[in-house]
Structure formats: structure tokens, C-alpha cells
Amino acid sequence: MANSRCKVSLRAFPEKSNQSPSCQSVLLQRLLDSHHSFSLLAKKGHFMSTHEIDSIAALPLATNISWMAEIETFWVATDSEELNDLQRDGATAVIDLAAEFEAGKGLENSDLRARVIGRMSDIQVRDFALGSHNEESAQWYWKMWRELLVSAPPGFVAPIASVFAALAYERGDGELAHKALDRALADDSQYSLAILLRRVFSAGWPAQSFTVMRRELHPKVVNVIFG
């Protein structure tokens, strides 16, 4: 699916970007910097196996024509005149849907699920989503991202799979994290966050360090979106 989402070259990333702040990912920059430092010392990680390893395959819903059409209406174009409004809408939708999952109603609001999947096409919404959970809410976000991953249509899988991979890695399930990255890269082989997460996870970067970095960066992402 052709689109104008922000693409970040890993080779050029350390250099100053000429993109607007709304199209830059502070998460990618920090990950890249940290990976360069850690990779000098790290050994390849040894990952746990999991019974959930086959549980993230796409459901038939993911290729349902009407479902795909609904999600497409929420896709975020980087040149939109209402870009910031769309980003705010996406970030708010993530929080609202997580609350629905906490209340046990996560599968009842298909419009909200479609909105989150579509808005995740924006890198700021994606980075906001990655930092939105804490220890208390992690289980609800885990369920939410898994459900969204298995129902995301082609062209919308990569950002959701990358976020799910990060949560899996933080839970100590590196094998499932890599499986999720397989899905992300199958959807978009050039998806920068998935490529970088693959390098970070394969290097055995401590999950706790990733958690700390994610939490430190979240306020910056919130500021970009909400000002």
C-alpha cells in the first residue's frame, strides 16, 4: 500500500534530520545511540521459549474488506494539514482503548479498535503508544496490542507488531519478541523501528534498560503531540 509515512534511514539517522518535529522519532534516535554503545560490550541474548509463540498469526478479520476499509479511513498522512489533530486523536484513542480492555470491554468497540490501528500509522502515535503503559497497566496493554496485532490488515501491521515486540521483550520473552518482529518486517521490510529493535534484542540489551529509556522518552513524545 503506497503511503507517505515517515521513513527513517538507519545509516543517516544520527545526522540532523530536515523533517518537521511531528515526523521525527526521539525513540528511534535514543535506541540507535544506545545500541551503538551497548553493542560494543553485549553478548547475544538467550531467549525464553513460550507457548504463546504461535498466537500472533493474523486472524481472518485482518483481510475482511469492510474492516480494512474502515481502518484505512484512520490512516495518517504526514503531509496532512491536520496532522497534529490526528496525532492527538490517535494518542487519545490508545488510552481509551486500553481503558476498555481493563474494563473487560476491549472487543466491544470495533470503531475504537479500527481508529487505534489506523492512527498507529503515524510515528508519534506509535511512540506515544510504546510509552503509555506502566507496571500496573501492562497486562491490559499486552492484551490490547495482541488483539490489535492479530486483526491488523496488511500495511498496518508493522507499528503494532513492533510495539508488541517491545512489550514481549520487557516481559522476558525474547522469542515471542522476535516472532512479532518477523511479522513487522514481513509487512514492511524497511520499517526502521523493527529493524533497530531486532538489532537491540539480538545484542541482548537488558530489558530493564529498555523500560527505563521508554519511560524517560514518553514525556517528550507527549509534548510533541499535545504541546
PDB file of C-alpha atoms in Angstrom, residues 22-201:
ATOM      1  CA  SER A  22       5.983  15.804  14.063  1.00  0.00           C
ATOM      2  CA  CYS A  23       7.751  13.362  11.716  1.00  0.00           C
ATOM      3  CA  GLN A  24      10.794  12.654  13.894  1.00  0.00           C
ATOM      4  CA  SER A  25      11.063   9.827  16.404  1.00  0.00           C
ATOM      5  CA  VAL A  26      13.017  10.586  19.584  1.00  0.00           C
ATOM      6  CA  LEU A  27      12.615   6.904  20.433  1.00  0.00           C
ATOM      7  CA  LEU A  28      14.495   5.787  17.316  1.00  0.00           C
ATOM      8  CA  GLN A  29      17.269   8.299  17.978  1.00  0.00           C
ATOM      9  CA  ARG A  30      17.762   7.128  21.571  1.00  0.00           C
ATOM     10  CA  LEU A  31      17.599   3.464  20.597  1.00  0.00           C
ATOM     11  CA  LEU A  32      20.182   3.957  17.880  1.00  0.00           C
ATOM     12  CA  ASP A  33      22.541   5.848  20.194  1.00  0.00           C
ATOM     13  CA  SER A  34      22.136   3.277  22.969  1.00  0.00           C
ATOM     14  CA  HIS A  35      22.605   0.358  20.597  1.00  0.00           C
ATOM     15  CA  HIS A  36      25.882   1.771  19.313  1.00  0.00           C
ATOM     16  CA  SER A  37      27.201   1.974  22.880  1.00  0.00           C
ATOM     17  CA  PHE A  38      25.851  -1.322  24.161  1.00  0.00           C
ATOM     18  CA  SER A  39      26.824  -3.404  21.122  1.00  0.00           C
ATOM     19  CA  LEU A  40      30.485  -2.918  21.963  1.00  0.00           C
ATOM     20  CA  LEU A  41      30.048  -4.942  25.157  1.00  0.00           C
ATOM     21  CA  ALA A  42      26.971  -7.109  24.760  1.00  0.00           C
ATOM     22  CA  LYS A  43      26.809 -10.802  24.067  1.00  0.00           C
ATOM     23  CA  LYS A  44      24.000 -12.376  22.131  1.00  0.00           C
ATOM     24  CA  GLY A  45      20.995 -12.935  24.393  1.00  0.00           C
ATOM     25  CA  HIS A  46      19.491 -16.300  25.257  1.00  0.00           C
ATOM     26  CA  PHE A  47      15.745 -16.135  24.897  1.00  0.00           C
ATOM     27  CA  MET A  48      12.942 -17.977  26.607  1.00  0.00           C
ATOM     28  CA  SER A  49      10.537 -20.144  24.681  1.00  0.00           C
ATOM     29  CA  THR A  50       6.809 -19.610  25.119  1.00  0.00           C
ATOM     30  CA  HIS A  51       3.539 -21.378  24.481  1.00  0.00           C
ATOM     31  CA  GLU A  52       2.274 -18.077  23.037  1.00  0.00           C
ATOM     32  CA  ILE A  53       4.749 -18.206  20.151  1.00  0.00           C
ATOM     33  CA  ASP A  54       2.083 -19.179  17.589  1.00  0.00           C
ATOM     34  CA  SER A  55      -0.642 -16.948  18.995  1.00  0.00           C
ATOM     35  CA  ILE A  56       0.069 -13.809  16.987  1.00  0.00           C
ATOM     36  CA  ALA A  57      -0.796 -15.021  13.498  1.00  0.00           C
ATOM     37  CA  ALA A  58      -3.295 -12.889  11.602  1.00  0.00           C
ATOM     38  CA  LEU A  59      -6.980 -13.706  12.002  1.00  0.00           C
ATOM     39  CA  PRO A  60      -9.362 -13.854   9.003  1.00  0.00           C
ATOM     40  CA  LEU A  61     -10.718 -10.488  10.179  1.00  0.00           C
ATOM     41  CA  ALA A  62      -7.424  -8.871   9.146  1.00  0.00           C
ATOM     42  CA  THR A  63      -8.295  -9.315   5.478  1.00  0.00           C
ATOM     43  CA  ASN A  64     -12.003  -8.586   5.740  1.00  0.00           C
ATOM     44  CA  ILE A  65     -12.791  -5.977   3.083  1.00  0.00           C
ATOM     45  CA  SER A  66     -15.093  -3.791   5.179  1.00  0.00           C
ATOM     46  CA  TRP A  67     -12.741  -3.942   8.181  1.00  0.00           C
ATOM     47  CA  MET A  68      -9.785  -2.927   6.022  1.00  0.00           C
ATOM     48  CA  ALA A  69     -11.769  -0.055   4.521  1.00  0.00           C
ATOM     49  CA  GLU A  70     -12.748   1.243   7.962  1.00  0.00           C
ATOM     50  CA  ILE A  71      -9.150   1.208   9.198  1.00  0.00           C
ATOM     51  CA  GLU A  72      -7.962   2.938   6.044  1.00  0.00           C
ATOM     52  CA  THR A  73     -10.115   5.957   6.941  1.00  0.00           C
ATOM     53  CA  PHE A  74      -7.962   6.478  10.048  1.00  0.00           C
ATOM     54  CA  TRP A  75      -4.605   6.331   8.263  1.00  0.00           C
ATOM     55  CA  VAL A  76      -2.460   9.419   8.971  1.00  0.00           C
ATOM     56  CA  ALA A  77      -0.797  11.198   6.057  1.00  0.00           C
ATOM     57  CA  THR A  78       2.383  13.003   7.097  1.00  0.00           C
ATOM     58  CA  ASP A  79       1.514  15.977   4.885  1.00  0.00           C
ATOM     59  CA  SER A  80      -1.959  16.404   6.344  1.00  0.00           C
ATOM     60  CA  GLU A  81      -2.898  19.957   7.322  1.00  0.00           C
ATOM     61  CA  GLU A  82      -4.498  18.444  10.421  1.00  0.00           C
ATOM     62  CA  LEU A  83      -1.525  16.257  11.350  1.00  0.00           C
ATOM     63  CA  ASN A  84      -1.307  17.310  14.988  1.00  0.00           C
ATOM     64  CA  ASP A  85      -5.054  16.903  15.489  1.00  0.00           C
ATOM     65  CA  LEU A  86      -4.850  13.394  14.030  1.00  0.00           C
ATOM     66  CA  GLN A  87      -1.921  12.571  16.305  1.00  0.00           C
ATOM     67  CA  ARG A  88      -3.854  13.769  19.340  1.00  0.00           C
ATOM     68  CA  ASP A  89      -6.833  11.728  18.240  1.00  0.00           C
ATOM     69  CA  GLY A  90      -4.629   8.650  17.911  1.00  0.00           C
ATOM     70  CA  ALA A  91      -2.941   9.066  21.290  1.00  0.00           C
ATOM     71  CA  THR A  92      -6.296   9.585  22.989  1.00  0.00           C
ATOM     72  CA  ALA A  93      -7.701   6.519  21.241  1.00  0.00           C
ATOM     73  CA  VAL A  94      -4.839   4.373  22.588  1.00  0.00           C
ATOM     74  CA  ILE A  95      -5.604   5.415  26.169  1.00  0.00           C
ATOM     75  CA  ASP A  96      -9.352   4.996  25.696  1.00  0.00           C
ATOM     76  CA  LEU A  97      -9.000   1.517  24.210  1.00  0.00           C
ATOM     77  CA  ALA A  98      -6.649   0.399  26.983  1.00  0.00           C
ATOM     78  CA  ALA A  99      -9.289   1.509  29.488  1.00  0.00           C
ATOM     79  CA  GLU A 100     -11.847  -0.571  27.592  1.00  0.00           C
ATOM     80  CA  PHE A 101      -9.606  -3.633  27.878  1.00  0.00           C
ATOM     81  CA  GLU A 102      -9.122  -3.010  31.591  1.00  0.00           C
ATOM     82  CA  ALA A 103     -12.907  -2.938  31.964  1.00  0.00           C
ATOM     83  CA  GLY A 104     -13.218  -6.192  30.010  1.00  0.00           C
ATOM     84  CA  LYS A 105     -14.858  -4.469  27.038  1.00  0.00           C
ATOM     85  CA  GLY A 106     -11.906  -4.248  24.675  1.00  0.00           C
ATOM     86  CA  LEU A 107     -13.528  -6.239  21.880  1.00  0.00           C
ATOM     87  CA  GLU A 108     -16.886  -4.461  22.015  1.00  0.00           C
ATOM     88  CA  ASN A 109     -15.883  -1.191  20.340  1.00  0.00           C
ATOM     89  CA  SER A 110     -14.762  -2.057  16.812  1.00  0.00           C
ATOM     90  CA  ASP A 111     -14.661   1.610  15.779  1.00  0.00           C
ATOM     91  CA  LEU A 112     -12.162   2.416  18.520  1.00  0.00           C
ATOM     92  CA  ARG A 113     -10.010  -0.595  17.623  1.00  0.00           C
ATOM     93  CA  ALA A 114     -10.014   0.464  13.977  1.00  0.00           C
ATOM     94  CA  ARG A 115      -9.117   4.016  14.996  1.00  0.00           C
ATOM     95  CA  VAL A 116      -6.091   2.875  17.004  1.00  0.00           C
ATOM     96  CA  ILE A 117      -4.838   0.568  14.243  1.00  0.00           C
ATOM     97  CA  GLY A 118      -5.190   3.306  11.636  1.00  0.00           C
ATOM     98  CA  ARG A 119      -3.683   6.104  13.728  1.00  0.00           C
ATOM     99  CA  MET A 120      -0.677   3.915  14.577  1.00  0.00           C
ATOM    100  CA  SER A 121       0.478   4.610  11.020  1.00  0.00           C
ATOM    101  CA  ASP A 122       1.863   7.846  12.485  1.00  0.00           C
ATOM    102  CA  ILE A 123       5.247   7.507  14.216  1.00  0.00           C
ATOM    103  CA  GLN A 124       4.385   9.923  17.024  1.00  0.00           C
ATOM    104  CA  VAL A 125       1.243   7.970  17.876  1.00  0.00           C
ATOM    105  CA  ARG A 126       3.314   4.782  17.762  1.00  0.00           C
ATOM    106  CA  ASP A 127       5.977   6.213  20.080  1.00  0.00           C
ATOM    107  CA  PHE A 128       3.267   7.515  22.410  1.00  0.00           C
ATOM    108  CA  ALA A 129       1.709   4.053  22.468  1.00  0.00           C
ATOM    109  CA  LEU A 130       5.027   2.429  23.314  1.00  0.00           C
ATOM    110  CA  GLY A 131       5.413   4.537  26.444  1.00  0.00           C
ATOM    111  CA  SER A 132       1.807   4.577  27.628  1.00  0.00           C
ATOM    112  CA  HIS A 133       1.798   1.583  29.961  1.00  0.00           C
ATOM    113  CA  ASN A 134       3.296   1.088  33.400  1.00  0.00           C
ATOM    114  CA  GLU A 135       3.685  -1.947  35.651  1.00  0.00           C
ATOM    115  CA  GLU A 136       0.071  -1.751  36.810  1.00  0.00           C
ATOM    116  CA  SER A 137      -1.465  -1.432  33.349  1.00  0.00           C
ATOM    117  CA  ALA A 138       0.971  -3.649  31.422  1.00  0.00           C
ATOM    118  CA  GLN A 139      -1.348  -6.671  31.389  1.00  0.00           C
ATOM    119  CA  TRP A 140      -4.179  -4.697  29.774  1.00  0.00           C
ATOM    120  CA  TYR A 141      -1.882  -3.208  27.168  1.00  0.00           C
ATOM    121  CA  TRP A 142      -0.446  -6.658  26.471  1.00  0.00           C
ATOM    122  CA  LYS A 143      -3.914  -7.997  25.726  1.00  0.00           C
ATOM    123  CA  MET A 144      -4.802  -4.929  23.680  1.00  0.00           C
ATOM    124  CA  TRP A 145      -1.724  -4.993  21.446  1.00  0.00           C
ATOM    125  CA  ARG A 146      -2.037  -8.714  20.869  1.00  0.00           C
ATOM    126  CA  GLU A 147      -5.668  -8.358  19.784  1.00  0.00           C
ATOM    127  CA  LEU A 148      -4.790  -5.448  17.517  1.00  0.00           C
ATOM    128  CA  LEU A 149      -1.833  -7.325  16.049  1.00  0.00           C
ATOM    129  CA  VAL A 150      -3.847 -10.367  15.013  1.00  0.00           C
ATOM    130  CA  SER A 151      -6.564  -8.186  13.472  1.00  0.00           C
ATOM    131  CA  ALA A 152      -4.404  -5.533  11.766  1.00  0.00           C
ATOM    132  CA  PRO A 153      -4.688  -5.547   7.945  1.00  0.00           C
ATOM    133  CA  PRO A 154      -1.662  -5.697   5.639  1.00  0.00           C
ATOM    134  CA  GLY A 155       0.046  -2.314   5.587  1.00  0.00           C
ATOM    135  CA  PHE A 156      -0.863  -1.604   9.216  1.00  0.00           C
ATOM    136  CA  VAL A 157       0.913  -4.491  10.960  1.00  0.00           C
ATOM    137  CA  ALA A 158       4.469  -3.151  11.340  1.00  0.00           C
ATOM    138  CA  PRO A 159       3.937  -0.444  14.003  1.00  0.00           C
ATOM    139  CA  ILE A 160       1.656  -2.613  16.129  1.00  0.00           C
ATOM    140  CA  ALA A 161       3.914  -5.655  15.843  1.00  0.00           C
ATOM    141  CA  SER A 162       6.902  -3.521  16.862  1.00  0.00           C
ATOM    142  CA  VAL A 163       5.141  -2.236  19.975  1.00  0.00           C
ATOM    143  CA  PHE A 164       4.014  -5.754  20.866  1.00  0.00           C
ATOM    144  CA  ALA A 165       7.585  -6.990  20.364  1.00  0.00           C
ATOM    145  CA  ALA A 166       8.849  -4.383  22.821  1.00  0.00           C
ATOM    146  CA  LEU A 167       6.328  -5.479  25.451  1.00  0.00           C
ATOM    147  CA  ALA A 168       7.246  -9.126  24.922  1.00  0.00           C
ATOM    148  CA  TYR A 169      10.933  -8.322  25.347  1.00  0.00           C
ATOM    149  CA  GLU A 170      10.277  -6.418  28.562  1.00  0.00           C
ATOM    150  CA  ARG A 171       8.376  -9.457  29.869  1.00  0.00           C
ATOM    151  CA  GLY A 172      11.460 -11.589  29.272  1.00  0.00           C
ATOM    152  CA  ASP A 173      10.020 -13.362  26.236  1.00  0.00           C
ATOM    153  CA  GLY A 174      12.646 -12.697  23.603  1.00  0.00           C
ATOM    154  CA  GLU A 175      11.485 -15.483  21.310  1.00  0.00           C
ATOM    155  CA  LEU A 176       7.999 -14.032  21.053  1.00  0.00           C
ATOM    156  CA  ALA A 177       9.517 -10.567  20.607  1.00  0.00           C
ATOM    157  CA  HIS A 178      11.461 -11.797  17.579  1.00  0.00           C
ATOM    158  CA  LYS A 179       8.370 -13.556  16.248  1.00  0.00           C
ATOM    159  CA  ALA A 180       6.493 -10.255  16.410  1.00  0.00           C
ATOM    160  CA  LEU A 181       9.345  -8.533  14.592  1.00  0.00           C
ATOM    161  CA  ASP A 182       9.080 -11.210  11.899  1.00  0.00           C
ATOM    162  CA  ARG A 183       5.504 -10.086  11.364  1.00  0.00           C
ATOM    163  CA  ALA A 184       6.511  -6.416  11.358  1.00  0.00           C
ATOM    164  CA  LEU A 185       9.221  -6.910   8.747  1.00  0.00           C
ATOM    165  CA  ALA A 186       7.029  -9.173   6.626  1.00  0.00           C
ATOM    166  CA  ASP A 187       4.578  -6.277   6.494  1.00  0.00           C
ATOM    167  CA  ASP A 188       7.259  -3.645   5.814  1.00  0.00           C
ATOM    168  CA  SER A 189      10.829  -4.864   5.301  1.00  0.00           C
ATOM    169  CA  GLN A 190      12.171  -1.315   5.709  1.00  0.00           C
ATOM    170  CA  TYR A 191      10.309  -0.433   8.900  1.00  0.00           C
ATOM    171  CA  SER A 192      13.022   1.357  10.866  1.00  0.00           C
ATOM    172  CA  LEU A 193      11.832   0.649  14.405  1.00  0.00           C
ATOM    173  CA  ALA A 194      11.506  -3.085  13.734  1.00  0.00           C
ATOM    174  CA  ILE A 195      14.980  -3.213  12.178  1.00  0.00           C
ATOM    175  CA  LEU A 196      16.516  -1.410  15.130  1.00  0.00           C
ATOM    176  CA  LEU A 197      14.638  -3.469  17.718  1.00  0.00           C
ATOM    177  CA  ARG A 198      15.933  -6.608  16.012  1.00  0.00           C
ATOM    178  CA  ARG A 199      19.495  -5.372  16.476  1.00  0.00           C
ATOM    179  CA  VAL A 200      18.895  -4.311  20.074  1.00  0.00           C
ATOM    180  CA  PHE A 201      17.190  -7.564  21.073  1.00  0.00           C
TER     181      PHE A 201
END
